[in-house]
Amino acid sequence: MAIMKWALPILVGGALALGSCEEMLGDQFAGGEGITQTMLVSADSDSANWMSHGRTYSEQRFSPLDQINVGNVGDLGLHWFADLDTARGQEATPLVMDGKLYVTTAWSKVKAFDAATGEPLWDYDPQVPGETAVKACCDTVNRGLAAWGDSLFFGTLDGRLVALDRGTGEVQWETLTVDQSQSYTVTGAPRVINGKVIIGNGGAEFGVRGYVAAYDAESGEEAWRFYTVPEGTENEESPEYLQAAAETWNTQVLVGSDAIGGGGTVWDSMAYDPELDLLYIGVGNGSPWNRAYRSPGVDGTGEGDNLYLSSIVAIRPDTGEYVWHYQTTPGETWDYTATQHIVLADMEIEGEQRQVLMQAPKNGFFYVLDRATGEFISGEPYTGLNWATGIDENGRPIENPETRIDKTGKPALVLPGPLGGHNWHPMAYHPGENLVYIPAFEAGWIYSPQANWKPDTARGFNIGMDMAANDLPPDLGIRRQVEGTIKGMLVAWDPVAQEARWSVEHPGPWNGGLLATGGGLVFQGNQSSTFKAYDAASGSELWSFAAQTGVVAPPISYSVNGEQYVAVLAGWGGAFATSTDGGLIDKDGAVPNISRLLVFKLGGEAALPEMPELAAMPLDPPASRASAQTIAAGGADYARYCAVCHGPAAVGASYLPDLRRSGALGNRATWASIVHDGVLTANGMASFSDSLDKEDVEAVRAYVIHRANEDKALEGAADKVARR
Ligand SMILES: O=C(O)c1cc(C(=O)O)c2c(n1)C(=O)C(=O)c1cc(C(=O)O)[nH]c1-2
Ligand SMILES: [Ca+2]
């Protein structure tokens, strides 16, 4: 096993290391006016700036800038960089306006820089309580900001929507968008349409009921709220779309004391068509995943499509009124969200000019829909999958019955797994090539229905699956075999032909979001700690930069005083990093997190500091003395309550504590003070006393000691294999 623990310097207080400095360059916006609806609608013609999450309302992530191009990208160099004061997943898209760059980081912090020189202007920390981390399925990430007038808006992990003065970083208003007694989190970027700030939330792994809401940009007052799943108490006075949804569920499960919220969280994607005046939202998975528990039929197995899970829904941004929906995965039971990036474009299909909406959701199919009506145009697999054999002419998947675990009650190895064939990492669309670039991957999972499952809304995942089913045995041969089935791809997808024009393979699955440019380039960072440029037409690699850290965030491009820049947040994290067996991540060498903002230009001459020394700590656990029964009980609780952050089978990932090496492992009282009493709450390790008593907590310790001893026996051999 490749068991390395990284000792990285974590900078506090916004400490910055800067590359070169240049003189402050002038304003791009005449008169310094604020962001208006006209500016956002015509954002495509304003190539200097990047004013909203996907650059334009169509979310194409295409920059028309061409100063950096196929011919000269070899001269691209680092111009400035800024070290960040957090070392968790960095997923945000920066915004650029007025020669200034604004970005969010892990823990929902915001920073402003001079976009040309890197001079820090202000920063803002919303002081998210550390224990909020226990409500986040997939790391303490934040994906970005929205701009309107002189304000910037962003969501905090603990569910607040904050308006800041763009010039000073001062808070203008702050409003709570969720019920904090439940496991809601906000990780996605807001969007602004006509003075309304629209934001969703996450938490479907825990048991929440999903919705998206709009707030007045001036006052912060809530304008409307659109729930994506029924409450279970619908009657003829309820909104029609929710009455229709209730028909597709066993709504008894949604009400009562043991009820859980059904899921359908809108935790990432949105897009807007100003001509049709339609806001498109991507809706997430069911809660619990296992439909047999979420919506049982008379025979106790899963029943019903469960609208609007795994759907794209079109709504009116002014009122939140429902217009149409398309469900990608009816009766979802595999965490197949349709929250993945939505891209709008116009193109000719079978001789007809179509206004389309495109998405590569987790379920592995690339969808082209008519965005005016929601009509299904086409759908083909962009990655390996086995849960369906295709999509019929009505746009309904043709399922493989063996993978319908809520019907069979039996475990099945399903592809894609819960992280999907594509996750939140944004795609990019190149209008000249008519190609969509997809950061895709292949990683299957064993979905094993949990017998006698009961929800626990206090702590831990509520998915109705046995989370230990994917634990890898302490056998290097098997580990390497499983590793061999996991890979990443950058796929250049032709949405008309519905096939790949080219693709590039990556060793790891969890790679960066994308940017396409008018210079004929596609930029992407990756799990292997590099940031690269490819020829948009052919996929040839043209440039590569050693980033010293895994890169998952999407790059942007902008210009200041006529000079083009490319910027990207670097820093490893997100769902694969926290929830996946560290042994599998190690396939490509353990991935460090050195969180930084990197900015490049032609001839840039800044250099990163030396790569820090990464210290390996050998495993040194106490002897395992507990009974097999105690270890098994501890293992079951570990899988449900601990594994998503500390790694399946206690094999820690790269940056959250690897419990096999914990200093508390040898001491019963210290262990209980952390896991039961919550002494490390402020660091993000909340108390589990509502779910686990002291005896349970001690059994978890016995399990981790047992696992550490098993892996110690492998250690010598593992080092050689994993460092290859
Ligand atoms: O169901 C949800 O509410 C929810 C929320 C989030 C999130 O907010 O980050 C993710 C997911 N699900 C999810 O399924 C998933 O794969 C995922 C990956 C990530 C990430 O940031 O790496 N977040 C999320
Ligand atoms: Ca989810």
mmCIF file of N, CA and C in Angstrom, residues 497-582:
data_model
loop_
_atom_site.group_PDB
_atom_site.id
_atom_site.type_symbol
_atom_site.label_atom_id
_atom_site.label_comp_id
_atom_site.label_asym_id
_atom_site.label_seq_id
_atom_site.Cartn_x
_atom_site.Cartn_y
_atom_site.Cartn_z
ATOM 1 N N ALA A 497 -23.422 14.273 -33.974
ATOM 2 C CA ALA A 497 -23.178 12.852 -34.288
ATOM 3 C C ALA A 497 -23.353 11.981 -33.040
ATOM 4 N N GLN A 498 -23.352 12.580 -31.864
ATOM 5 C CA GLN A 498 -23.412 11.866 -30.587
ATOM 6 C C GLN A 498 -22.301 10.819 -30.500
ATOM 7 N N GLU A 499 -21.077 11.294 -30.756
ATOM 8 C CA GLU A 499 -19.914 10.407 -30.584
ATOM 9 C C GLU A 499 -18.678 11.262 -30.302
ATOM 10 N N ALA A 500 -17.655 10.602 -29.766
ATOM 11 C CA ALA A 500 -16.413 11.306 -29.458
ATOM 12 C C ALA A 500 -15.668 11.587 -30.754
ATOM 13 N N ARG A 501 -15.170 12.828 -30.909
ATOM 14 C CA ARG A 501 -14.288 13.107 -32.048
ATOM 15 C C ARG A 501 -12.851 12.772 -31.661
ATOM 16 N N TRP A 502 -12.469 13.074 -30.448
ATOM 17 C CA TRP A 502 -11.187 12.612 -29.919
ATOM 18 C C TRP A 502 -11.297 12.481 -28.414
ATOM 19 N N SER A 503 -10.382 11.738 -27.829
ATOM 20 C CA SER A 503 -10.328 11.714 -26.373
ATOM 21 C C SER A 503 -8.908 11.442 -25.911
ATOM 22 N N VAL A 504 -8.627 11.906 -24.709
ATOM 23 C CA VAL A 504 -7.304 11.749 -24.107
ATOM 24 C C VAL A 504 -7.513 11.002 -22.799
ATOM 25 N N GLU A 505 -6.696 10.014 -22.505
ATOM 26 C CA GLU A 505 -6.871 9.270 -21.262
ATOM 27 C C GLU A 505 -6.006 9.848 -20.149
ATOM 28 N N HIS A 506 -6.575 9.902 -18.940
ATOM 29 C CA HIS A 506 -5.819 10.322 -17.752
ATOM 30 C C HIS A 506 -5.694 9.116 -16.828
ATOM 31 N N PRO A 507 -4.572 9.020 -16.082
ATOM 32 C CA PRO A 507 -4.442 7.872 -15.170
ATOM 33 C C PRO A 507 -5.456 7.902 -14.037
ATOM 34 N N GLY A 508 -5.787 9.078 -13.540
ATOM 35 C CA GLY A 508 -6.749 9.164 -12.436
ATOM 36 C C GLY A 508 -8.096 9.634 -12.943
ATOM 37 N N PRO A 509 -9.188 9.344 -12.203
ATOM 38 C CA PRO A 509 -10.517 9.731 -12.663
ATOM 39 C C PRO A 509 -10.886 11.187 -12.380
ATOM 40 N N TRP A 510 -10.316 11.783 -11.331
ATOM 41 C CA TRP A 510 -10.859 13.021 -10.773
ATOM 42 C C TRP A 510 -10.048 14.211 -11.283
ATOM 43 N N ASN A 511 -10.376 14.655 -12.502
ATOM 44 C CA ASN A 511 -9.588 15.688 -13.168
ATOM 45 C C ASN A 511 -10.351 17.000 -13.220
ATOM 46 N N GLY A 512 -9.704 18.035 -13.739
ATOM 47 C CA GLY A 512 -10.242 19.382 -13.647
ATOM 48 C C GLY A 512 -11.363 19.684 -14.619
ATOM 49 N N GLY A 513 -12.094 20.760 -14.308
ATOM 50 C CA GLY A 513 -13.075 21.326 -15.227
ATOM 51 C C GLY A 513 -12.365 21.955 -16.414
ATOM 52 N N LEU A 514 -13.152 22.420 -17.400
ATOM 53 C CA LEU A 514 -12.578 22.801 -18.683
ATOM 54 C C LEU A 514 -12.833 24.236 -19.087
ATOM 55 N N LEU A 515 -11.939 24.710 -19.955
ATOM 56 C CA LEU A 515 -12.075 26.009 -20.615
ATOM 57 C C LEU A 515 -11.733 25.797 -22.082
ATOM 58 N N ALA A 516 -12.567 26.348 -22.993
ATOM 59 C CA ALA A 516 -12.230 26.348 -24.421
ATOM 60 C C ALA A 516 -12.029 27.797 -24.834
ATOM 61 N N THR A 517 -11.130 28.051 -25.784
ATOM 62 C CA THR A 517 -10.847 29.444 -26.163
ATOM 63 C C THR A 517 -10.856 29.643 -27.677
ATOM 64 N N GLY A 518 -10.987 30.921 -28.040
ATOM 65 C CA GLY A 518 -10.928 31.320 -29.441
ATOM 66 C C GLY A 518 -9.553 31.083 -30.056
ATOM 67 N N GLY A 519 -8.548 30.850 -29.225
ATOM 68 C CA GLY A 519 -7.211 30.515 -29.710
ATOM 69 C C GLY A 519 -7.093 29.043 -30.090
ATOM 70 N N GLY A 520 -8.225 28.336 -30.145
ATOM 71 C CA GLY A 520 -8.205 26.923 -30.557
ATOM 72 C C GLY A 520 -7.670 26.002 -29.476
ATOM 73 N N LEU A 521 -7.831 26.428 -28.219
ATOM 74 C CA LEU A 521 -7.237 25.662 -27.117
ATOM 75 C C LEU A 521 -8.307 25.167 -26.143
ATOM 76 N N VAL A 522 -7.957 24.067 -25.488
ATOM 77 C CA VAL A 522 -8.739 23.565 -24.368
ATOM 78 C C VAL A 522 -7.769 23.433 -23.199
ATOM 79 N N PHE A 523 -8.125 24.007 -22.042
ATOM 80 C CA PHE A 523 -7.274 23.944 -20.853
ATOM 81 C C PHE A 523 -7.902 23.023 -19.823
ATOM 82 N N GLN A 524 -7.061 22.221 -19.179
ATOM 83 C CA GLN A 524 -7.546 21.341 -18.108
ATOM 84 C C GLN A 524 -6.429 20.995 -17.126
ATOM 85 N N GLY A 525 -6.724 21.078 -15.838
ATOM 86 C CA GLY A 525 -5.822 20.548 -14.821
ATOM 87 C C GLY A 525 -6.176 19.097 -14.556
ATOM 88 N N ASN A 526 -5.370 18.413 -13.761
ATOM 89 C CA ASN A 526 -5.685 17.007 -13.530
ATOM 90 C C ASN A 526 -5.194 16.501 -12.183
ATOM 91 N N GLN A 527 -5.609 15.263 -11.907
ATOM 92 C CA GLN A 527 -5.270 14.586 -10.660
ATOM 93 C C GLN A 527 -3.771 14.361 -10.532
ATOM 94 N N SER A 528 -3.084 14.305 -11.680
ATOM 95 C CA SER A 528 -1.637 14.049 -11.679
ATOM 96 C C SER A 528 -0.833 15.327 -11.459
ATOM 97 N N SER A 529 -1.462 16.355 -10.893
ATOM 98 C CA SER A 529 -0.775 17.597 -10.512
ATOM 99 C C SER A 529 -0.170 18.358 -11.686
ATOM 100 N N THR A 530 -0.814 18.310 -12.840
ATOM 101 C CA THR A 530 -0.375 19.180 -13.939
ATOM 102 C C THR A 530 -1.572 19.952 -14.482
ATOM 103 N N PHE A 531 -1.231 21.059 -15.177
ATOM 104 C CA PHE A 531 -2.238 21.899 -15.826
ATOM 105 C C PHE A 531 -1.829 21.952 -17.295
ATOM 106 N N LYS A 532 -2.755 21.598 -18.204
ATOM 107 C CA LYS A 532 -2.359 21.381 -19.600
ATOM 108 C C LYS A 532 -3.222 22.150 -20.586
ATOM 109 N N ALA A 533 -2.648 22.372 -21.774
ATOM 110 C CA ALA A 533 -3.411 22.929 -22.896
ATOM 111 C C ALA A 533 -3.374 21.928 -24.039
ATOM 112 N N TYR A 534 -4.543 21.726 -24.653
ATOM 113 C CA TYR A 534 -4.679 20.806 -25.778
ATOM 114 C C TYR A 534 -5.192 21.577 -26.999
ATOM 115 N N ASP A 535 -4.898 21.052 -28.162
ATOM 116 C CA ASP A 535 -5.475 21.566 -29.396
ATOM 117 C C ASP A 535 -6.966 21.189 -29.396
ATOM 118 N N ALA A 536 -7.846 22.206 -29.480
ATOM 119 C CA ALA A 536 -9.287 21.958 -29.378
ATOM 120 C C ALA A 536 -9.791 21.068 -30.515
ATOM 121 N N ALA A 537 -9.122 21.117 -31.654
ATOM 122 C CA ALA A 537 -9.597 20.346 -32.807
ATOM 123 C C ALA A 537 -9.116 18.897 -32.778
ATOM 124 N N SER A 538 -7.884 18.681 -32.287
ATOM 125 C CA SER A 538 -7.299 17.337 -32.414
ATOM 126 C C SER A 538 -7.018 16.638 -31.090
ATOM 127 N N GLY A 539 -6.957 17.399 -30.006
ATOM 128 C CA GLY A 539 -6.613 16.797 -28.721
ATOM 129 C C GLY A 539 -5.111 16.684 -28.480
ATOM 130 N N SER A 540 -4.285 17.152 -29.425
ATOM 131 C CA SER A 540 -2.827 17.100 -29.201
ATOM 132 C C SER A 540 -2.471 17.951 -27.987
ATOM 133 N N GLU A 541 -1.607 17.402 -27.145
ATOM 134 C CA GLU A 541 -1.156 18.172 -25.979
ATOM 135 C C GLU A 541 -0.131 19.197 -26.438
ATOM 136 N N LEU A 542 -0.349 20.480 -26.100
ATOM 137 C CA LEU A 542 0.523 21.548 -26.592
ATOM 138 C C LEU A 542 1.355 22.202 -25.509
ATOM 139 N N TRP A 543 0.938 22.053 -24.240
ATOM 140 C CA TRP A 543 1.621 22.768 -23.156
ATOM 141 C C TRP A 543 1.270 22.098 -21.842
ATOM 142 N N SER A 544 2.219 22.118 -20.915
ATOM 143 C CA SER A 544 1.982 21.471 -19.632
ATOM 144 C C SER A 544 2.734 22.218 -18.536
ATOM 145 N N PHE A 545 2.105 22.365 -17.388
ATOM 146 C CA PHE A 545 2.699 23.090 -16.260
ATOM 147 C C PHE A 545 2.623 22.205 -15.020
ATOM 148 N N ALA A 546 3.755 22.090 -14.298
ATOM 149 C CA ALA A 546 3.777 21.274 -13.078
ATOM 150 C C ALA A 546 3.160 22.076 -11.935
ATOM 151 N N ALA A 547 1.935 21.712 -11.540
ATOM 152 C CA ALA A 547 1.174 22.510 -10.572
ATOM 153 C C ALA A 547 1.442 22.106 -9.127
ATOM 154 N N GLN A 548 2.169 21.046 -8.890
ATOM 155 C CA GLN A 548 2.535 20.556 -7.553
ATOM 156 C C GLN A 548 1.349 20.017 -6.758
ATOM 157 N N THR A 549 0.159 20.063 -7.306
ATOM 158 C CA THR A 549 -1.042 19.662 -6.561
ATOM 159 C C THR A 549 -2.115 19.214 -7.543
ATOM 160 N N GLY A 550 -3.002 18.369 -7.102
ATOM 161 C CA GLY A 550 -4.126 17.995 -7.940
ATOM 162 C C GLY A 550 -4.952 19.238 -8.276
ATOM 163 N N VAL A 551 -5.452 19.312 -9.503
ATOM 164 C CA VAL A 551 -6.258 20.453 -9.943
ATOM 165 C C VAL A 551 -7.622 19.925 -10.365
ATOM 166 N N VAL A 552 -8.681 20.387 -9.699
ATOM 167 C CA VAL A 552 -10.035 19.960 -10.066
ATOM 168 C C VAL A 552 -10.888 21.117 -10.598
ATOM 169 N N ALA A 553 -10.512 22.343 -10.261
ATOM 170 C CA ALA A 553 -11.323 23.509 -10.639
ATOM 171 C C ALA A 553 -11.201 23.804 -12.135
ATOM 172 N N PRO A 554 -12.199 24.515 -12.695
ATOM 173 C CA PRO A 554 -12.134 24.893 -14.104
ATOM 174 C C PRO A 554 -11.362 26.208 -14.301
ATOM 175 N N PRO A 555 -10.556 26.296 -15.357
ATOM 176 C CA PRO A 555 -9.835 27.548 -15.640
ATOM 177 C C PRO A 555 -10.768 28.599 -16.253
ATOM 178 N N ILE A 556 -10.316 29.852 -16.233
ATOM 179 C CA ILE A 556 -11.002 30.923 -16.958
ATOM 180 C C ILE A 556 -9.961 31.690 -17.769
ATOM 181 N N SER A 557 -10.419 32.550 -18.686
ATOM 182 C CA SER A 557 -9.508 33.454 -19.385
ATOM 183 C C SER A 557 -10.119 34.842 -19.411
ATOM 184 N N TYR A 558 -9.250 35.869 -19.376
ATOM 185 C CA TYR A 558 -9.706 37.265 -19.372
ATOM 186 C C TYR A 558 -8.584 38.115 -19.920
ATOM 187 N N SER A 559 -8.861 39.394 -20.149
ATOM 188 C CA SER A 559 -7.772 40.273 -20.544
ATOM 189 C C SER A 559 -7.849 41.576 -19.776
ATOM 190 N N VAL A 560 -6.678 42.157 -19.538
ATOM 191 C CA VAL A 560 -6.571 43.464 -18.897
ATOM 192 C C VAL A 560 -5.645 44.295 -19.774
ATOM 193 N N ASN A 561 -6.111 45.469 -20.188
ATOM 194 C CA ASN A 561 -5.344 46.339 -21.083
ATOM 195 C C ASN A 561 -4.779 45.588 -22.284
ATOM 196 N N GLY A 562 -5.626 44.749 -22.859
ATOM 197 C CA GLY A 562 -5.248 44.083 -24.100
ATOM 198 C C GLY A 562 -4.372 42.855 -23.929
ATOM 199 N N GLU A 563 -4.033 42.481 -22.707
ATOM 200 C CA GLU A 563 -3.195 41.294 -22.511
ATOM 201 C C GLU A 563 -4.044 40.148 -21.950
ATOM 202 N N GLN A 564 -3.915 38.964 -22.579
ATOM 203 C CA GLN A 564 -4.748 37.817 -22.175
ATOM 204 C C GLN A 564 -4.109 37.017 -21.045
ATOM 205 N N TYR A 565 -4.931 36.594 -20.119
ATOM 206 C CA TYR A 565 -4.490 35.756 -18.993
ATOM 207 C C TYR A 565 -5.343 34.479 -18.921
ATOM 208 N N VAL A 566 -4.760 33.446 -18.335
ATOM 209 C CA VAL A 566 -5.512 32.227 -18.012
ATOM 210 C C VAL A 566 -5.321 32.001 -16.513
ATOM 211 N N ALA A 567 -6.423 31.781 -15.794
ATOM 212 C CA ALA A 567 -6.331 31.594 -14.337
ATOM 213 C C ALA A 567 -7.012 30.301 -13.939
ATOM 214 N N VAL A 568 -6.468 29.645 -12.923
ATOM 215 C CA VAL A 568 -7.102 28.427 -12.405
ATOM 216 C C VAL A 568 -6.768 28.276 -10.921
ATOM 217 N N LEU A 569 -7.764 27.810 -10.158
ATOM 218 C CA LEU A 569 -7.494 27.457 -8.767
ATOM 219 C C LEU A 569 -6.880 26.070 -8.751
ATOM 220 N N ALA A 570 -5.811 25.911 -8.017
ATOM 221 C CA ALA A 570 -5.195 24.596 -7.870
ATOM 222 C C ALA A 570 -5.443 24.121 -6.444
ATOM 223 N N GLY A 571 -5.569 22.832 -6.250
ATOM 224 C CA GLY A 571 -5.831 22.289 -4.909
ATOM 225 C C GLY A 571 -6.753 21.096 -5.007
ATOM 226 N N TRP A 572 -6.299 19.993 -4.491
ATOM 227 C CA TRP A 572 -6.968 18.693 -4.639
ATOM 228 C C TRP A 572 -8.118 18.560 -3.653
ATOM 229 N N GLY A 573 -9.238 18.001 -4.077
ATOM 230 C CA GLY A 573 -10.319 17.774 -3.133
ATOM 231 C C GLY A 573 -11.607 17.351 -3.797
ATOM 232 N N GLY A 574 -12.697 17.436 -3.019
ATOM 233 C CA GLY A 574 -14.008 17.012 -3.505
ATOM 234 C C GLY A 574 -14.277 15.561 -3.169
ATOM 235 N N ALA A 575 -15.351 15.046 -3.756
ATOM 236 C CA ALA A 575 -15.890 13.754 -3.345
ATOM 237 C C ALA A 575 -14.911 12.590 -3.503
ATOM 238 N N PHE A 576 -14.216 12.514 -4.613
ATOM 239 C CA PHE A 576 -13.321 11.373 -4.811
ATOM 240 C C PHE A 576 -12.172 11.425 -3.806
ATOM 241 N N ALA A 577 -11.694 12.641 -3.548
ATOM 242 C CA ALA A 577 -10.558 12.791 -2.632
ATOM 243 C C ALA A 577 -10.926 12.397 -1.212
ATOM 244 N N THR A 578 -12.117 12.782 -0.755
ATOM 245 C CA THR A 578 -12.455 12.509 0.641
ATOM 246 C C THR A 578 -13.023 11.109 0.847
ATOM 247 N N SER A 579 -13.802 10.618 -0.112
ATOM 248 C CA SER A 579 -14.580 9.413 0.162
ATOM 249 C C SER A 579 -13.976 8.146 -0.395
ATOM 250 N N THR A 580 -12.914 8.276 -1.152
ATOM 251 C CA THR A 580 -12.410 7.083 -1.816
ATOM 252 C C THR A 580 -11.174 6.558 -1.120
ATOM 253 N N ASP A 581 -11.082 5.276 -1.111
ATOM 254 C CA ASP A 581 -9.949 4.570 -0.539
ATOM 255 C C ASP A 581 -8.631 5.205 -0.989
ATOM 256 N N GLY A 582 -7.856 5.668 -0.003
ATOM 257 C CA GLY A 582 -6.559 6.254 -0.309
ATOM 258 C C GLY A 582 -5.696 5.349 -1.171
#
